[in-house]
Amino acid sequence: MLTRSWAIVSRMRSGILFLAVAAFLAAGAKAPAYVRTGVGPSFSSGIVIRAGRLWDGSKTINNATITIEDGKITSVASGRPKVAAGATEIDLSRYTVIPGLIDLHTHMTYYWDRQPGTRPLGQPRRTAAQTAELAADNARRTLETGVTTARDLGASGGADYLMRDAINTGRMTGPRLIVAGGGVNAGRGSPPETLAQAARDRVTAGSDWVKVYASRGSFQSVETTQTMTFDQMKAIVDAAHALGHKVAIHSYGASGVKDAVRAGADSVEHGIELDAETFAEMKRRGTVWVPTIDHNQYYVDAHADYGWADDVVPPLKDYIAKNLESTRLAFKAGVKIGMGSDAVYSGFGRNTGELGWFVKAGMKPAEALATATTIAADLLGMKDTLGRISPGFVADLVAVDGNPLAKIDALFTGVKLVIKDSKIVVDKR
């Protein structure tokens, strides 16, 4: 476990590494040629956006006009009001405009260059600065899906801290990151206080959230064995909450999910075969469940890239079916559900695929979009700044060719423009 002194040193090291990654980026890290991705011009006199169709996070407005000043939305109206002198007008009348999306579960620092003859899990050892510089490609691919904010739930060496800080200072182009650093992982014999101290150390080191691994299950393995007791989880949650930080708990199995909810987890990641009692407790507490259905479909689709035999596919498909059924039941029970891709390596670029599964689970497209906007923003403590297109909110917007409110699939291939913090960061028009 981290000691407190080590955590402080780690944080100092993070600052040094931040300078290193800044140097990498200044030396010429560039966006891929397949799309124009980067920070666009700053509009000093304001922006006026003309949207053919606008979904503001709760309702649809046709023929809408959005005005932006100093990075914030100042007005939303139907029709074509007069443009202020000097304002820059962006014509999106051919598109549906929605709020910038939030991916609640990524591993942004898991980078693979996708070169023939290499494997995602066989990457060479790299420094945190090298990892952060290379993983800028994952950040760009994420932006191209319309995701402007991501909660990153697991990285090593402080690389996620580097990416977060580089993005926040404008030295790297990517979604704003809320990061957890390294996850807390222990056997059943670890004293609860030891794990509580581990949570405190994560916060000291610079984590925004605390990530906990309470079961097995990862990559091609869908093993559901619980590896952390209720008392251990509760100690971690209480320690993090005492410092004003939230907790996400990983559990592939039902018993771990049940204990995580009872322990006070703010969100629970993964899970199958959840029962009515667990759903009722989730609803009572306001726990957000992030099922991550699509990440196992990604492993099915990419298993050859990983060098896995075909016999990994049936267990993955079985888990997907059970995961989807639990999502259907959770939605019916009124549980808050959030979109999380659990993207790693070549999974970046399909960050919003989870929304297709949510529609299969019984959600209307607008309800699925809420899992990546209003519900997600509330979980992150940003419900008054992100997840809506409304006066006072941060200017994060996505223009989609087609109507994802009628057919969610339009979002998967139709993202044409992404604006983050009032700047154009993706332009495929």
Coordinates of C-alpha atoms in Angstrom, one line a residue:
M1 CA 0.0 0.0 0.0
L2 CA 1.0 3.6 -0.4
T3 CA 2.4 5.3 2.6
R4 CA 1.5 8.9 3.2
S5 CA 5.1 10.1 2.6
W6 CA 5.3 8.1 -0.6
A7 CA 2.1 9.6 -1.8
I8 CA 3.4 13.1 -1.2
V9 CA 6.6 12.3 -3.1
S10 CA 4.5 10.8 -5.9
R11 CA 2.5 14.0 -6.2
M12 CA 5.8 16.0 -6.5
R13 CA 7.0 13.5 -9.1
S14 CA 3.7 14.1 -11.0
G15 CA 4.5 17.7 -11.3
I16 CA 7.9 17.0 -12.7
L17 CA 6.4 14.5 -15.1
F18 CA 3.8 17.0 -16.2
L19 CA 6.7 19.3 -17.4
A20 CA 8.1 16.3 -19.2
V21 CA 4.9 15.5 -21.1
A22 CA 4.4 19.2 -21.9
A23 CA 7.8 19.1 -23.5
F24 CA 6.8 16.0 -25.5
L25 CA 3.7 17.8 -26.7
A26 CA 5.5 21.0 -27.5
A27 CA 7.9 19.0 -29.6
G28 CA 5.2 18.2 -32.1
A29 CA 2.6 15.7 -31.0
K30 CA 0.0 15.9 -33.8
A31 CA -3.5 14.7 -34.4
P32 CA -4.0 11.8 -36.8
A33 CA -4.6 12.8 -40.5
Y34 CA -7.9 11.1 -40.7
V35 CA -9.8 14.0 -39.1
R36 CA -9.3 17.6 -38.1
T37 CA -9.0 17.3 -34.3
G38 CA -7.5 20.0 -32.1
V39 CA -8.3 23.2 -30.3
G40 CA -10.0 25.6 -32.6
P41 CA -9.9 29.4 -32.6
S42 CA -11.0 31.5 -29.7
F43 CA -13.9 33.7 -30.5
S44 CA -13.5 37.0 -28.5
S45 CA -16.8 38.5 -29.5
G46 CA -19.0 35.5 -28.8
I47 CA -20.5 32.6 -30.8
V48 CA -24.0 32.1 -32.2
I49 CA -24.9 28.5 -33.2
R50 CA -27.8 27.8 -35.6
A51 CA -29.0 24.3 -34.9
G52 CA -31.5 22.5 -37.1
R53 CA -32.6 20.5 -34.1
L54 CA -31.5 20.9 -30.5
W55 CA -31.8 18.4 -27.6
D56 CA -30.9 20.4 -24.6
G57 CA -30.8 17.5 -22.1
S58 CA -34.5 17.4 -21.5
K59 CA -36.5 18.6 -24.5
T60 CA -36.2 19.1 -28.3
I61 CA -36.2 22.6 -29.9
N62 CA -36.4 22.8 -33.7
N63 CA -34.7 25.7 -35.5
A64 CA -32.8 26.7 -32.4
T65 CA -30.2 29.4 -31.7
I66 CA -27.6 29.1 -29.0
T67 CA -25.4 32.0 -27.9
I68 CA -22.1 31.6 -26.1
E69 CA -19.9 34.1 -24.3
D70 CA -16.7 33.5 -22.4
G71 CA -17.0 29.7 -22.6
K72 CA -20.5 29.7 -21.2
I73 CA -23.9 29.3 -22.8
T74 CA -25.8 32.6 -22.5
S75 CA -29.1 31.9 -24.2
V76 CA -31.1 29.2 -26.0
A77 CA -34.1 30.1 -28.1
S78 CA -36.2 28.9 -31.0
G79 CA -36.1 30.8 -34.3
R80 CA -33.4 33.1 -35.6
P81 CA -32.9 36.2 -33.3
K82 CA -30.5 38.9 -34.4
V83 CA -26.8 38.2 -34.1
A84 CA -24.8 40.6 -32.0
A85 CA -22.2 42.7 -33.9
G86 CA -18.9 40.9 -34.2
A87 CA -20.2 37.5 -33.1
T88 CA -19.1 34.4 -35.0
E89 CA -21.9 32.4 -36.5
I90 CA -21.7 28.6 -36.8
D91 CA -24.3 27.1 -39.1
L92 CA -25.4 23.7 -37.9
S93 CA -28.8 23.8 -39.4
R94 CA -28.3 20.4 -41.1
Y95 CA -27.6 18.7 -37.8
T96 CA -29.0 17.6 -34.5
V97 CA -27.1 19.4 -31.6
I98 CA -26.8 17.6 -28.2
P99 CA -24.8 18.3 -25.1
G100 CA -21.2 17.1 -24.9
L101 CA -21.3 13.5 -23.7
I102 CA -19.8 12.0 -20.5
D103 CA -18.1 8.6 -20.5
L104 CA -18.1 7.4 -16.9
H105 CA -15.6 4.6 -17.2
T106 CA -12.4 4.7 -19.3
H107 CA -8.8 3.7 -19.0
M108 CA -7.3 6.5 -21.1
T109 CA -3.7 5.6 -20.5
Y110 CA -4.0 2.1 -22.0
Y111 CA -2.4 2.8 -25.3
W112 CA -1.7 0.5 -28.3
D113 CA -0.4 1.8 -31.6
R114 CA -2.3 -1.0 -33.4
Q115 CA 0.8 -2.0 -35.5
P116 CA 0.7 -5.4 -37.2
G117 CA 2.4 -8.1 -35.2
T118 CA 1.9 -6.4 -31.8
R119 CA -0.6 -7.1 -29.0
P120 CA -2.4 -4.6 -26.7
L121 CA -1.2 -6.4 -23.6
G122 CA 2.4 -6.8 -24.8
Q123 CA 3.4 -3.1 -24.7
P124 CA 6.9 -2.1 -23.8
R125 CA 7.6 -0.5 -20.4
R126 CA 7.2 3.2 -20.6
T127 CA 7.5 6.2 -18.2
A128 CA 4.4 8.0 -17.1
A129 CA 5.3 10.9 -19.4
Q130 CA 5.8 8.7 -22.4
T131 CA 2.4 6.9 -21.7
A132 CA 0.6 10.2 -21.4
E133 CA 2.1 11.6 -24.6
L134 CA 1.1 8.5 -26.6
A135 CA -2.3 8.2 -25.0
A136 CA -3.2 11.6 -26.4
D137 CA -4.4 9.6 -29.4
N138 CA -6.9 7.8 -27.1
A139 CA -8.1 11.2 -25.9
R140 CA -8.6 12.5 -29.5
R141 CA -10.5 9.3 -30.5
T142 CA -12.7 9.8 -27.5
L143 CA -13.5 13.4 -28.5
E144 CA -14.5 12.2 -32.0
T145 CA -17.3 10.2 -30.5
G146 CA -18.8 13.3 -28.9
V147 CA -17.4 12.6 -25.4
T148 CA -16.1 15.9 -23.9
T149 CA -15.8 14.6 -20.3
A150 CA -14.5 11.2 -19.1
R151 CA -14.1 9.6 -15.7
D152 CA -10.9 7.6 -15.8
L153 CA -11.0 4.6 -13.5
G154 CA -7.5 3.1 -13.3
A155 CA -4.0 4.0 -14.3
S156 CA -0.5 3.5 -13.0
G157 CA 2.5 5.7 -12.3
G158 CA 0.5 9.0 -12.4
A159 CA 0.0 9.0 -16.2
D160 CA -3.7 9.9 -15.8
Y161 CA -2.8 12.9 -13.5
L162 CA -0.5 14.1 -16.3
M163 CA -3.1 13.8 -18.9
R164 CA -5.7 15.5 -16.8
D165 CA -3.4 18.4 -16.0
A166 CA -2.1 18.7 -19.6
I167 CA -5.7 18.9 -21.0
N168 CA -6.8 21.4 -18.3
T169 CA -3.9 23.7 -19.2
G170 CA -4.5 23.4 -22.9
R171 CA -1.2 21.5 -23.7
M172 CA -3.1 18.4 -24.8
T173 CA -6.4 18.1 -26.7
G174 CA -8.9 15.7 -25.1
P175 CA -12.0 15.4 -23.0
R176 CA -11.7 16.9 -19.5
L177 CA -10.7 14.1 -17.2
I178 CA -11.8 13.1 -13.7
V179 CA -9.2 10.5 -12.6
A180 CA -8.8 7.9 -10.0
G181 CA -5.1 6.9 -10.2
G182 CA -4.4 3.4 -9.2
G183 CA -7.2 1.3 -7.9
V184 CA -7.4 -0.1 -4.3
N185 CA -7.2 -3.8 -4.5
A186 CA -6.8 -6.3 -1.6
G187 CA -7.5 -9.8 -0.4
R188 CA -10.0 -10.6 2.3
G189 CA -7.3 -10.6 5.0
S190 CA -6.4 -6.9 4.7
P191 CA -7.5 -4.9 7.7
P192 CA -10.2 -2.3 6.9
E193 CA -8.0 0.5 8.3
T194 CA -5.2 -0.4 5.9
L195 CA -7.5 -0.1 3.0
A196 CA -9.0 3.2 4.4
Q197 CA -5.4 4.5 4.5
A198 CA -4.9 3.4 0.9
A199 CA -8.0 5.5 -0.1
R200 CA -6.6 8.5 1.8
D201 CA -3.3 8.0 0.0
R202 CA -5.0 8.0 -3.4
V203 CA -6.5 11.4 -2.6
T204 CA -3.2 12.8 -1.3
A205 CA -1.5 11.6 -4.5
G206 CA -4.0 13.6 -6.6
S207 CA -7.0 11.4 -7.4
D208 CA -10.4 13.0 -8.0
W209 CA -12.2 9.7 -7.3
V210 CA -11.2 6.4 -5.5
K211 CA -11.5 3.2 -7.5
V212 CA -11.9 -0.1 -5.7
Y213 CA -11.6 -3.6 -7.1
A214 CA -14.0 -5.8 -5.1
S215 CA -14.0 -8.9 -7.4
R216 CA -12.1 -10.7 -10.1
G217 CA -13.1 -10.2 -13.7
S218 CA -11.1 -8.3 -16.3
F219 CA -10.3 -8.4 -20.0
Q220 CA -11.3 -11.9 -21.3
S221 CA -12.1 -13.2 -17.8
V222 CA -15.6 -12.8 -16.6
E223 CA -15.0 -14.5 -13.2
T224 CA -17.4 -13.1 -10.6
T225 CA -15.6 -14.2 -7.4
Q226 CA -15.8 -11.4 -4.7
T227 CA -12.4 -10.4 -3.3
M228 CA -13.3 -7.7 -0.8
T229 CA -15.6 -7.9 2.2
F230 CA -18.4 -5.4 3.1
D231 CA -16.4 -4.1 6.0
Q232 CA -13.3 -3.5 3.8
M233 CA -15.5 -1.6 1.2
K234 CA -17.2 0.4 4.0
A235 CA -13.9 1.5 5.4
I236 CA -12.7 2.7 2.0
V237 CA -15.9 4.5 1.3
D238 CA -16.1 6.2 4.7
A239 CA -12.4 7.4 4.4
A240 CA -12.9 8.8 0.9
H241 CA -16.2 10.5 1.8
A242 CA -14.7 12.1 4.9
L243 CA -12.2 13.8 2.5
G244 CA -15.0 14.9 0.1
H245 CA -14.2 12.3 -2.6
K246 CA -16.5 9.8 -4.2
V247 CA -15.9 6.0 -4.7
A248 CA -16.5 3.7 -7.7
I249 CA -16.5 0.0 -6.9
H250 CA -15.8 -2.8 -9.5
S251 CA -17.7 -6.0 -9.1
Y252 CA -18.4 -8.6 -11.8
G253 CA -20.7 -10.6 -9.5
A254 CA -23.9 -10.0 -7.7
S255 CA -22.7 -10.4 -4.1
G256 CA -20.0 -7.8 -4.6
V257 CA -22.4 -5.4 -6.1
K258 CA -24.8 -5.9 -3.2
D259 CA -22.1 -5.2 -0.7
A260 CA -20.8 -2.2 -2.6
V261 CA -24.2 -0.6 -2.6
R262 CA -24.7 -1.2 1.1
A263 CA -21.2 0.2 1.8
G264 CA -22.2 3.5 0.2
A265 CA -20.4 3.3 -3.2
D266 CA -21.3 6.3 -5.3
S267 CA -21.2 4.1 -8.4
V268 CA -20.9 0.4 -9.1
E269 CA -19.1 -0.8 -12.2
H270 CA -20.2 -4.0 -14.1
G271 CA -22.3 -6.8 -12.5
I272 CA -24.8 -9.5 -13.5
E273 CA -27.7 -11.4 -12.0
L274 CA -28.6 -8.5 -9.7
D275 CA -31.7 -9.1 -7.6
A276 CA -34.7 -6.9 -6.7
E277 CA -33.3 -6.2 -3.2
T278 CA -30.1 -4.7 -4.7
F279 CA -32.1 -2.6 -7.2
A280 CA -34.3 -1.3 -4.4
E281 CA -31.3 -0.3 -2.3
M282 CA -29.6 1.3 -5.4
K283 CA -32.8 3.4 -6.0
R284 CA -33.1 4.3 -2.3
R285 CA -29.5 5.5 -2.0
G286 CA -29.3 7.0 -5.5
T287 CA -26.4 4.7 -6.4
V288 CA -25.5 5.0 -10.1
W289 CA -24.9 1.7 -11.8
V290 CA -22.5 1.6 -14.8
P291 CA -23.0 -1.8 -16.5
T292 CA -20.3 -1.5 -19.2
I293 CA -22.1 -4.0 -21.4
D294 CA -20.3 -3.0 -24.6
H295 CA -16.8 -3.5 -23.3
N296 CA -17.2 -7.2 -23.3
Q297 CA -18.6 -7.0 -26.9
Y298 CA -15.4 -5.2 -27.7
Y299 CA -13.4 -8.1 -26.3
V300 CA -15.5 -10.5 -28.5
D301 CA -14.8 -8.4 -31.6
A302 CA -11.1 -7.8 -30.8
H303 CA -10.2 -11.2 -29.2
A304 CA -7.9 -12.1 -32.2
D305 CA -6.0 -8.8 -31.8
Y306 CA -5.3 -9.8 -28.2
G307 CA -4.1 -13.3 -29.3
W308 CA -6.9 -15.0 -27.4
A309 CA -8.3 -18.4 -28.5
D310 CA -11.9 -18.6 -29.8
D311 CA -13.0 -20.3 -26.6
V312 CA -13.0 -17.0 -24.7
V313 CA -16.0 -15.9 -26.8
P314 CA -18.8 -18.0 -25.4
P315 CA -18.3 -16.9 -21.8
L316 CA -18.0 -13.3 -22.8
K317 CA -21.3 -13.6 -24.8
D318 CA -23.0 -15.3 -21.8
Y319 CA -21.9 -12.5 -19.5
I320 CA -23.1 -9.9 -22.1
A321 CA -26.6 -11.5 -22.1
K322 CA -26.8 -11.5 -18.3
N323 CA -25.4 -8.0 -18.1
L324 CA -28.1 -6.8 -20.6
E325 CA -30.9 -8.5 -18.7
S326 CA -29.8 -7.0 -15.4
T327 CA -29.7 -3.6 -17.1
R328 CA -33.3 -4.1 -18.4
L329 CA -34.5 -5.0 -14.9
A330 CA -32.5 -2.1 -13.3
F331 CA -34.1 0.4 -15.7
K332 CA -37.5 -1.0 -15.0
A333 CA -36.9 -0.7 -11.3
G334 CA -35.9 3.0 -11.5
V335 CA -32.2 2.6 -10.9
K336 CA -29.9 5.5 -12.1
I337 CA -27.8 4.1 -14.9
G338 CA -24.7 5.7 -16.4
M339 CA -22.9 5.2 -19.7
G340 CA -19.4 3.8 -19.3
S341 CA -17.4 2.3 -22.1
D342 CA -14.5 0.8 -20.0
A343 CA -12.5 1.7 -23.1
V344 CA -8.9 0.3 -23.3
Y345 CA -6.4 0.1 -26.2
S346 CA -8.2 -0.1 -29.5
G347 CA -11.6 0.4 -27.8
F348 CA -11.3 4.2 -28.0
G349 CA -13.6 5.4 -30.8
R350 CA -16.5 3.2 -29.7
N351 CA -17.1 5.0 -26.4
T352 CA -20.8 5.6 -27.0
G353 CA -21.6 2.0 -28.1
E354 CA -23.1 1.4 -24.7
L355 CA -26.1 3.5 -25.6
G356 CA -27.2 1.0 -28.2
W357 CA -27.3 -1.7 -25.5
F358 CA -29.4 0.7 -23.3
V359 CA -31.9 1.0 -26.1
K360 CA -32.0 -2.8 -26.3
A361 CA -32.7 -2.8 -22.6
G362 CA -35.8 -0.8 -23.0
M363 CA -34.7 2.8 -22.9
K364 CA -35.9 5.4 -25.4
P365 CA -33.0 7.1 -27.2
A366 CA -33.5 10.3 -25.1
E367 CA -33.4 8.2 -21.9
A368 CA -30.2 6.5 -23.2
L369 CA -28.7 9.9 -23.9
A370 CA -29.5 11.0 -20.3
T371 CA -27.2 8.3 -19.0
A372 CA -24.3 10.2 -20.7
T373 CA -25.5 13.7 -19.9
T374 CA -27.7 14.7 -17.0
I375 CA -27.3 11.5 -14.9
A376 CA -23.5 11.4 -15.5
A377 CA -23.1 15.1 -14.7
D378 CA -25.0 14.7 -11.5
L379 CA -22.8 11.7 -10.4
L380 CA -19.7 13.8 -11.1
G381 CA -21.0 16.7 -9.0
M382 CA -21.3 18.9 -12.2
K383 CA -25.1 18.9 -12.7
D384 CA -25.1 22.8 -12.8
T385 CA -22.3 23.1 -15.4
L386 CA -22.3 20.0 -17.7
G387 CA -24.9 17.7 -19.3
R388 CA -27.3 20.3 -20.6
I389 CA -27.4 23.1 -23.2
S390 CA -28.8 25.8 -21.0
P391 CA -27.8 29.4 -19.9
G392 CA -24.9 29.3 -17.4
F393 CA -23.7 25.8 -18.5
V394 CA -20.2 25.1 -20.0
A395 CA -20.4 25.3 -23.8
D396 CA -19.9 21.6 -24.7
L397 CA -21.9 20.7 -27.8
V398 CA -22.0 17.9 -30.4
A399 CA -23.5 18.2 -33.9
V400 CA -24.8 14.9 -35.3
D401 CA -25.8 14.1 -38.8
G402 CA -29.2 12.4 -38.4
N403 CA -31.4 12.2 -35.4
P404 CA -30.1 10.2 -32.5
L405 CA -33.4 10.9 -30.7
A406 CA -35.2 8.7 -33.2
K407 CA -32.3 6.3 -34.0
I408 CA -29.5 6.1 -31.5
D409 CA -27.2 4.6 -34.1
A410 CA -26.9 8.0 -35.7
L411 CA -24.6 9.0 -32.9
F412 CA -22.1 6.2 -33.7
T413 CA -21.3 7.3 -37.2
G414 CA -22.7 10.8 -37.5
V415 CA -20.7 13.0 -35.2
K416 CA -19.6 16.0 -37.3
L417 CA -18.6 18.7 -34.9
V418 CA -17.6 18.8 -31.3
I419 CA -17.3 21.9 -29.2
K420 CA -15.6 21.8 -25.8
D421 CA -15.4 24.9 -23.6
S422 CA -16.6 26.9 -26.5
K423 CA -13.8 25.8 -28.8
I424 CA -14.1 23.5 -31.8
V425 CA -12.1 20.4 -31.0
V426 CA -13.4 18.1 -33.8
D427 CA -14.6 19.2 -37.2
K428 CA -15.7 16.6 -39.8
R429 CA -18.1 18.8 -41.7

